[in-house]
Structure formats: C-alpha cells, structure tokens
PDB file of C-alpha atoms in Angstrom:
ATOM      1  CA  MET A   1      57.309 -20.196 -17.989  1.00 53.00           C
ATOM      2  CA  GLU A   2      54.185 -21.277 -16.206  1.00 54.00           C
ATOM      3  CA  LEU A   3      52.068 -18.706 -14.351  1.00 51.00           C
ATOM      4  CA  PRO A   4      51.009 -19.592 -10.844  1.00 52.00           C
ATOM      5  CA  SER A   5      47.346 -20.316 -10.239  1.00 53.00           C
ATOM      6  CA  LEU A   6      45.551 -17.332  -8.770  1.00 51.00           C
ATOM      7  CA  PRO A   7      43.090 -18.189  -6.006  1.00 53.00           C
ATOM      8  CA  GLU A   8      40.334 -15.902  -7.341  1.00 52.00           C
ATOM      9  CA  PHE A   9      40.258 -17.891 -10.558  1.00 52.00           C
ATOM     10  CA  ASP A  10      40.291 -21.395  -9.199  1.00 56.00           C
ATOM     11  CA  HIS A  11      37.366 -23.746  -9.802  1.00 58.00           C
ATOM     12  CA  HIS A  12      35.886 -23.290  -6.316  1.00 60.00           C
ATOM     13  CA  SER A  13      35.749 -19.499  -6.681  1.00 62.00           C
ATOM     14  CA  THR A  14      34.090 -19.583 -10.106  1.00 70.00           C
ATOM     15  CA  GLN A  15      31.561 -22.087  -8.772  1.00 74.00           C
ATOM     16  CA  HIS A  16      30.780 -19.695  -5.897  1.00 72.00           C
ATOM     17  CA  ILE A  17      30.385 -16.786  -8.357  1.00 79.00           C
ATOM     18  CA  ASP A  18      28.088 -18.887 -10.563  1.00 83.00           C
ATOM     19  CA  GLN A  19      25.940 -19.752  -7.547  1.00 84.00           C
ATOM     20  CA  GLY A  20      25.731 -16.084  -6.562  1.00 83.00           C
ATOM     21  CA  LEU A  21      24.741 -15.055 -10.085  1.00 89.00           C
ATOM     22  CA  GLN A  22      22.102 -17.801 -10.193  1.00 89.00           C
ATOM     23  CA  GLU A  23      20.610 -16.586  -6.895  1.00 89.00           C
ATOM     24  CA  LEU A  24      20.583 -12.996  -8.175  1.00 91.00           C
ATOM     25  CA  LEU A  25      18.912 -14.083 -11.402  1.00 91.00           C
ATOM     26  CA  SER A  26      16.270 -16.029  -9.466  1.00 89.00           C
ATOM     27  CA  ARG A  27      15.475 -12.987  -7.287  1.00 89.00           C
ATOM     28  CA  LEU A  28      15.213 -10.772 -10.373  1.00 91.00           C
ATOM     29  CA  ILE A  29      12.820 -13.196 -12.072  1.00 91.00           C
ATOM     30  CA  ILE A  30      10.625 -13.358  -8.955  1.00 89.00           C
ATOM     31  CA  ARG A  31      10.575  -9.545  -8.727  1.00 89.00           C
ATOM     32  CA  MET A  32       9.730  -9.182 -12.431  1.00 93.00           C
ATOM     33  CA  GLN A  33       6.896 -11.723 -12.167  1.00 92.00           C
ATOM     34  CA  ARG A  34       5.539  -9.993  -9.047  1.00 90.00           C
ATOM     35  CA  ASP A  35       5.742  -6.554 -10.662  1.00 92.00           C
ATOM     36  CA  GLU A  36       3.966  -7.762 -13.804  1.00 94.00           C
ATOM     37  CA  LEU A  37       1.120  -9.256 -11.754  1.00 94.00           C
ATOM     38  CA  ILE A  38       0.718  -5.989  -9.828  1.00 95.00           C
ATOM     39  CA  ARG A  39       0.798  -3.978 -13.069  1.00 96.00           C
ATOM     40  CA  GLN A  40      -1.846  -6.199 -14.682  1.00 97.00           C
ATOM     41  CA  THR A  41      -4.047  -6.130 -11.576  1.00 97.00           C
ATOM     42  CA  THR A  42      -3.958  -2.343 -11.156  1.00 97.00           C
ATOM     43  CA  ASN A  43      -4.561  -1.771 -14.882  1.00 97.00           C
ATOM     44  CA  GLN A  44      -7.526  -4.173 -14.983  1.00 98.00           C
ATOM     45  CA  LEU A  45      -9.064  -2.618 -11.881  1.00 98.00           C
ATOM     46  CA  ARG A  46      -8.702   0.937 -13.195  1.00 98.00           C
ATOM     47  CA  GLU A  47     -10.288   0.003 -16.522  1.00 98.00           C
ATOM     48  CA  SER A  48     -13.113  -2.047 -14.950  1.00 98.00           C
ATOM     49  CA  LEU A  49     -13.941   0.551 -12.315  1.00 98.00           C
ATOM     50  CA  LYS A  50     -13.504   3.456 -14.762  1.00 97.00           C
ATOM     51  CA  VAL A  51     -11.500   5.490 -12.247  1.00 98.00           C
ATOM     52  CA  ASP A  52      -8.634   7.917 -12.673  1.00 98.00           C
ATOM     53  CA  ARG A  53      -6.088   6.017 -10.636  1.00 98.00           C
ATOM     54  CA  VAL A  54      -5.492   2.666  -8.940  1.00 98.00           C
ATOM     55  CA  VAL A  55      -2.401   2.391  -6.771  1.00 97.00           C
ATOM     56  CA  LEU A  56      -0.566  -0.113  -4.636  1.00 96.00           C
ATOM     57  CA  TYR A  57       0.557   1.344  -1.333  1.00 94.00           C
ATOM     58  CA  TYR A  58       3.263  -1.053  -0.094  1.00 92.00           C
ATOM     59  CA  PHE A  59       4.314  -1.194   3.566  1.00 88.00           C
ATOM     60  CA  TYR A  60       8.093  -1.414   3.813  1.00 84.00           C
ATOM     61  CA  GLY A  61       8.144  -0.806   7.588  1.00 78.00           C
ATOM     62  CA  GLN A  62       5.871  -0.642  10.619  1.00 77.00           C
ATOM     63  CA  TRP A  63       2.968   1.356   9.127  1.00 76.00           C
ATOM     64  CA  GLN A  64       5.321   3.189   6.807  1.00 82.00           C
ATOM     65  CA  GLY A  65       4.950   2.749   3.107  1.00 87.00           C
ATOM     66  CA  GLN A  66       4.680   4.346  -0.276  1.00 91.00           C
ATOM     67  CA  VAL A  67       2.937   4.129  -3.611  1.00 94.00           C
ATOM     68  CA  THR A  68       5.045   1.659  -5.578  1.00 94.00           C
ATOM     69  CA  PHE A  69       2.682   1.024  -8.512  1.00 96.00           C
ATOM     70  CA  GLU A  70       0.005   3.050 -10.210  1.00 97.00           C
ATOM     71  CA  SER A  71      -2.336   2.737 -13.157  1.00 98.00           C
ATOM     72  CA  LEU A  72      -3.474   6.118 -14.481  1.00 97.00           C
ATOM     73  CA  SER A  73      -6.113   7.447 -16.823  1.00 96.00           C
ATOM     74  CA  ALA A  74      -3.792  10.446 -17.444  1.00 96.00           C
ATOM     75  CA  ASP A  75      -0.200  11.272 -16.467  1.00 96.00           C
ATOM     76  CA  LYS A  76      -1.360  14.319 -14.477  1.00 96.00           C
ATOM     77  CA  TYR A  77      -2.702  11.927 -11.805  1.00 96.00           C
ATOM     78  CA  SER A  78       0.667  10.373 -10.991  1.00 96.00           C
ATOM     79  CA  ILE A  79       1.488  10.050  -7.280  1.00 96.00           C
ATOM     80  CA  LEU A  80       4.182   7.375  -7.642  1.00 95.00           C
ATOM     81  CA  GLY A  81       6.488   7.431  -4.636  1.00 94.00           C
ATOM     82  CA  SER A  82       4.019   9.219  -2.356  1.00 91.00           C
ATOM     83  CA  THR A  83       4.454   8.170   1.245  1.00 87.00           C
ATOM     84  CA  GLY A  84       1.190   9.307   2.784  1.00 75.00           C
ATOM     85  CA  PRO A  85       0.487  11.912   5.412  1.00 69.00           C
ATOM     86  CA  SER A  86       2.888  11.741   8.316  1.00 64.00           C
ATOM     87  CA  ASN A  87       1.239  11.003  11.665  1.00 67.00           C
ATOM     88  CA  CYS A  88      -2.112  10.339   9.953  1.00 69.00           C
ATOM     89  CA  PHE A  89      -1.846   6.576   9.321  1.00 64.00           C
ATOM     90  CA  ASN A  90      -1.167   5.041  12.695  1.00 68.00           C
ATOM     91  CA  HIS A  91      -1.521   1.814  14.643  1.00 73.00           C
ATOM     92  CA  GLU A  92      -5.270   2.375  15.109  1.00 79.00           C
ATOM     93  CA  TYR A  93      -5.887   2.584  11.342  1.00 79.00           C
ATOM     94  CA  ALA A  94      -3.533  -0.297  10.648  1.00 82.00           C
ATOM     95  CA  MET A  95      -5.464  -2.502  13.074  1.00 86.00           C
ATOM     96  CA  LEU A  96      -8.698  -1.751  11.200  1.00 90.00           C
ATOM     97  CA  TYR A  97      -7.120  -2.876   7.918  1.00 91.00           C
ATOM     98  CA  LEU A  98      -5.654  -5.949   9.623  1.00 89.00           C
ATOM     99  CA  GLU A  99      -9.271  -6.793  10.479  1.00 93.00           C
ATOM    100  CA  LYS A 100     -10.110  -6.637   6.732  1.00 93.00           C
ATOM    101  CA  ARG A 101     -11.586  -3.150   6.789  1.00 94.00           C
ATOM    102  CA  VAL A 102     -12.713  -1.772   3.435  1.00 97.00           C
ATOM    103  CA  ARG A 103     -12.970   2.006   3.308  1.00 96.00           C
ATOM    104  CA  ALA A 104     -15.240   3.502   0.652  1.00 98.00           C
ATOM    105  CA  ILE A 105     -15.479   7.296   0.608  1.00 98.00           C
ATOM    106  CA  ALA A 106     -17.988   8.677  -1.895  1.00 98.00           C
ATOM    107  CA  ASP A 107     -16.976  12.329  -1.375  1.00 98.00           C
ATOM    108  CA  ILE A 108     -14.005  13.442   0.717  1.00 97.00           C
ATOM    109  CA  GLU A 109     -15.654  16.834   1.224  1.00 97.00           C
ATOM    110  CA  LEU A 110     -18.666  15.277   2.969  1.00 97.00           C
ATOM    111  CA  GLU A 111     -17.077  12.318   4.749  1.00 96.00           C
ATOM    112  CA  ALA A 112     -16.246  12.478   8.458  1.00 93.00           C
ATOM    113  CA  ILE A 113     -12.468  11.992   8.200  1.00 91.00           C
ATOM    114  CA  GLU A 114      -9.475  13.542   9.942  1.00 86.00           C
ATOM    115  CA  ASP A 115      -8.447  16.932   8.559  1.00 88.00           C
ATOM    116  CA  CYS A 116      -4.949  15.636   7.803  1.00 85.00           C
ATOM    117  CA  HIS A 117      -6.489  12.830   5.748  1.00 87.00           C
ATOM    118  CA  ARG A 118      -8.796  15.205   3.833  1.00 92.00           C
ATOM    119  CA  GLU A 119      -5.929  17.605   3.066  1.00 91.00           C
ATOM    120  CA  PHE A 120      -3.749  14.726   1.952  1.00 89.00           C
ATOM    121  CA  LEU A 121      -6.451  13.434  -0.422  1.00 93.00           C
ATOM    122  CA  ARG A 122      -7.120  16.938  -1.774  1.00 95.00           C
ATOM    123  CA  GLY A 123      -3.417  17.315  -2.489  1.00 92.00           C
ATOM    124  CA  MET A 124      -3.596  14.196  -4.653  1.00 94.00           C
ATOM    125  CA  GLN A 125      -6.691  15.482  -6.483  1.00 96.00           C
ATOM    126  CA  VAL A 126      -8.878  12.742  -4.933  1.00 97.00           C
ATOM    127  CA  ARG A 127     -12.613  13.300  -4.659  1.00 98.00           C
ATOM    128  CA  ALA A 128     -13.671   9.706  -3.904  1.00 98.00           C
ATOM    129  CA  ASN A 129     -11.615   6.693  -2.884  1.00 96.00           C
ATOM    130  CA  LEU A 130     -11.900   3.000  -2.169  1.00 98.00           C
ATOM    131  CA  VAL A 131      -9.270   1.239  -0.045  1.00 97.00           C
ATOM    132  CA  VAL A 132      -8.884  -2.524   0.374  1.00 98.00           C
ATOM    133  CA  PRO A 133      -6.155  -4.235   2.427  1.00 97.00           C
ATOM    134  CA  ILE A 134      -3.747  -6.785   0.973  1.00 96.00           C
ATOM    135  CA  LEU A 135      -3.325  -9.296   3.778  1.00 95.00           C
ATOM    136  CA  ILE A 136      -0.749 -12.055   3.738  1.00 94.00           C
ATOM    137  CA  PRO A 137      -0.038 -14.551   6.562  1.00 92.00           C
ATOM    138  CA  ARG A 138       2.602 -12.173   8.026  1.00 89.00           C
ATOM    139  CA  GLY A 139       0.071  -9.324   8.197  1.00 90.00           C
ATOM    140  CA  LEU A 140      -0.747  -6.177   6.255  1.00 91.00           C
ATOM    141  CA  TRP A 141       1.426  -6.176   3.115  1.00 93.00           C
ATOM    142  CA  GLY A 142      -0.187  -3.194   1.418  1.00 94.00           C
ATOM    143  CA  LEU A 143      -3.307  -1.344   0.384  1.00 95.00           C
ATOM    144  CA  LEU A 144      -5.009  -1.438  -2.991  1.00 97.00           C
ATOM    145  CA  VAL A 145      -6.568   1.982  -3.592  1.00 97.00           C
ATOM    146  CA  ALA A 146      -8.910   3.313  -6.292  1.00 98.00           C
ATOM    147  CA  HIS A 147      -9.166   7.096  -6.718  1.00 98.00           C
ATOM    148  CA  HIS A 148     -11.910   8.946  -8.559  1.00 97.00           C
ATOM    149  CA  CYS A 149     -10.548  12.451  -9.052  1.00 97.00           C
ATOM    150  CA  GLN A 150     -13.047  14.296 -11.210  1.00 94.00           C
ATOM    151  CA  SER A 151     -16.182  14.049  -9.058  1.00 96.00           C
ATOM    152  CA  ALA A 152     -17.819  12.302  -6.125  1.00 97.00           C
ATOM    153  CA  ARG A 153     -18.677   8.655  -6.653  1.00 97.00           C
ATOM    154  CA  SER A 154     -20.835   6.156  -4.829  1.00 97.00           C
ATOM    155  CA  TRP A 155     -19.014   2.853  -4.665  1.00 98.00           C
ATOM    156  CA  THR A 156     -21.176  -0.207  -5.335  1.00 98.00           C
ATOM    157  CA  SER A 157     -20.881  -3.611  -3.712  1.00 98.00           C
ATOM    158  CA  ALA A 158     -19.672  -4.878  -7.116  1.00 98.00           C
ATOM    159  CA  ASP A 159     -16.858  -2.254  -7.045  1.00 98.00           C
ATOM    160  CA  ILE A 160     -15.840  -3.380  -3.576  1.00 98.00           C
ATOM    161  CA  LYS A 161     -15.924  -7.079  -4.521  1.00 98.00           C
ATOM    162  CA  LEU A 162     -13.784  -6.371  -7.591  1.00 98.00           C
ATOM    163  CA  MET A 163     -11.172  -4.582  -5.476  1.00 98.00           C
ATOM    164  CA  GLN A 164     -11.247  -7.370  -2.879  1.00 98.00           C
ATOM    165  CA  LYS A 165     -10.738  -9.928  -5.626  1.00 97.00           C
ATOM    166  CA  GLY A 166      -7.718  -7.958  -6.897  1.00 97.00           C
ATOM    167  CA  ALA A 167      -6.282  -7.750  -3.381  1.00 97.00           C
ATOM    168  CA  GLY A 168      -6.889 -11.479  -2.931  1.00 96.00           C
ATOM    169  CA  THR A 169      -5.067 -12.269  -6.166  1.00 96.00           C
ATOM    170  CA  LEU A 170      -2.050 -10.304  -4.972  1.00 96.00           C
ATOM    171  CA  ALA A 171      -2.191 -11.697  -1.420  1.00 95.00           C
ATOM    172  CA  THR A 172      -2.053 -15.312  -2.601  1.00 94.00           C
ATOM    173  CA  ASP A 173       0.677 -14.976  -5.226  1.00 91.00           C
ATOM    174  CA  SER A 174       3.810 -16.895  -4.257  1.00 88.00           C
ATOM    175  CA  ASN A 175       6.087 -14.077  -5.473  1.00 84.00           C
ATOM    176  CA  ILE A 176       4.350 -11.613  -3.138  1.00 86.00           C
ATOM    177  CA  LEU A 177       4.273 -14.028  -0.225  1.00 84.00           C
ATOM    178  CA  GLU A 178       8.069 -14.336  -0.520  1.00 77.00           C
ATOM    179  CA  SER A 179       8.697 -10.570  -0.725  1.00 70.00           C
TER     180      SER A 179
END
C-alpha cells in the first residue's frame, strides 16, 4: 500500500523551509558579528580610558532606549538594561546629539545639569561621564558612554577623540547600518 503524498512534505515546502532557515541563520550571523564588534569596542575603550564602565545606549524607539552592552571594571557597576530617566532625555537633547554633540562632565556634583539627570547619574554611581553619539545615515543610533564612578575626572581631548573613534567604528559597520 502506497501512502499519499502529504503537502507539507513536498519538495516545494522543504525548499521554502530551507530558505527560511537560511535567512534566519544569516540574521543570526549578522547579529553575532555586530555584538562582537560592540563588545570589543566597549572593552578596548574601558581599558584605554581606565574607567569603571563603558556602555552602549541603543535607541529602539523615538528617543527611547536602553543599555544593551557594557564593559565593567567590576560587576558592582552593572547597569545593563537601564532605560534612562523618564522625561529627562527629550527631543531637545536628541537634537544636540544629532548635531554631533559630545558631553564631557568632569564632576556631576559641580556641573550645571538638570536635577533629574544628576539624580539618575548618582543612582548609577557615576561621578564623571563622557557621552558621544553614534550617528548613522538614518540618524541617532545610540550613545557611547564612559563612566568614572570612583571620583571626578577631567576628560582630555585624547579621551574624547578615542570615544569618537569608537563611535565612528560602530557607525560605519555594515552590520550596525543594517540593524
């Protein structure tokens, strides 16, 4: 007795499944390559700058984002998944970063910043920070941020150039441009 051919197992269906698996595999490879580049970049920056933490703050929506990567000098500095202070990062701040603003704060206790921003940074144990935008052709993709937690710190032009170079590396990577 011969069994009838089932449609879900015919050649066309298996070809469609193979194509779907190939597309999934390609997306996974792109994501893994992108993640490895971000990991290497944040680790190199943290070590070169000798800071407690370097993070990638990725924008997943209109001025809404979260810390998706971090390189830490100690586990106690982890802020992975942090979304930022609500109502503190707005269109006005985003426009500054879209214009390639670099923000270097030597001491959050002395800097003229919004109270919500200061409280947010205190909550993350930040004493000094350096923020550089990651700009891709579509706009502001994310922020590369260095945190010095143990004391105030004056950021040098070499520190800023190093962070800008890291942001530039990420902004020009094909895997990031496609994400």
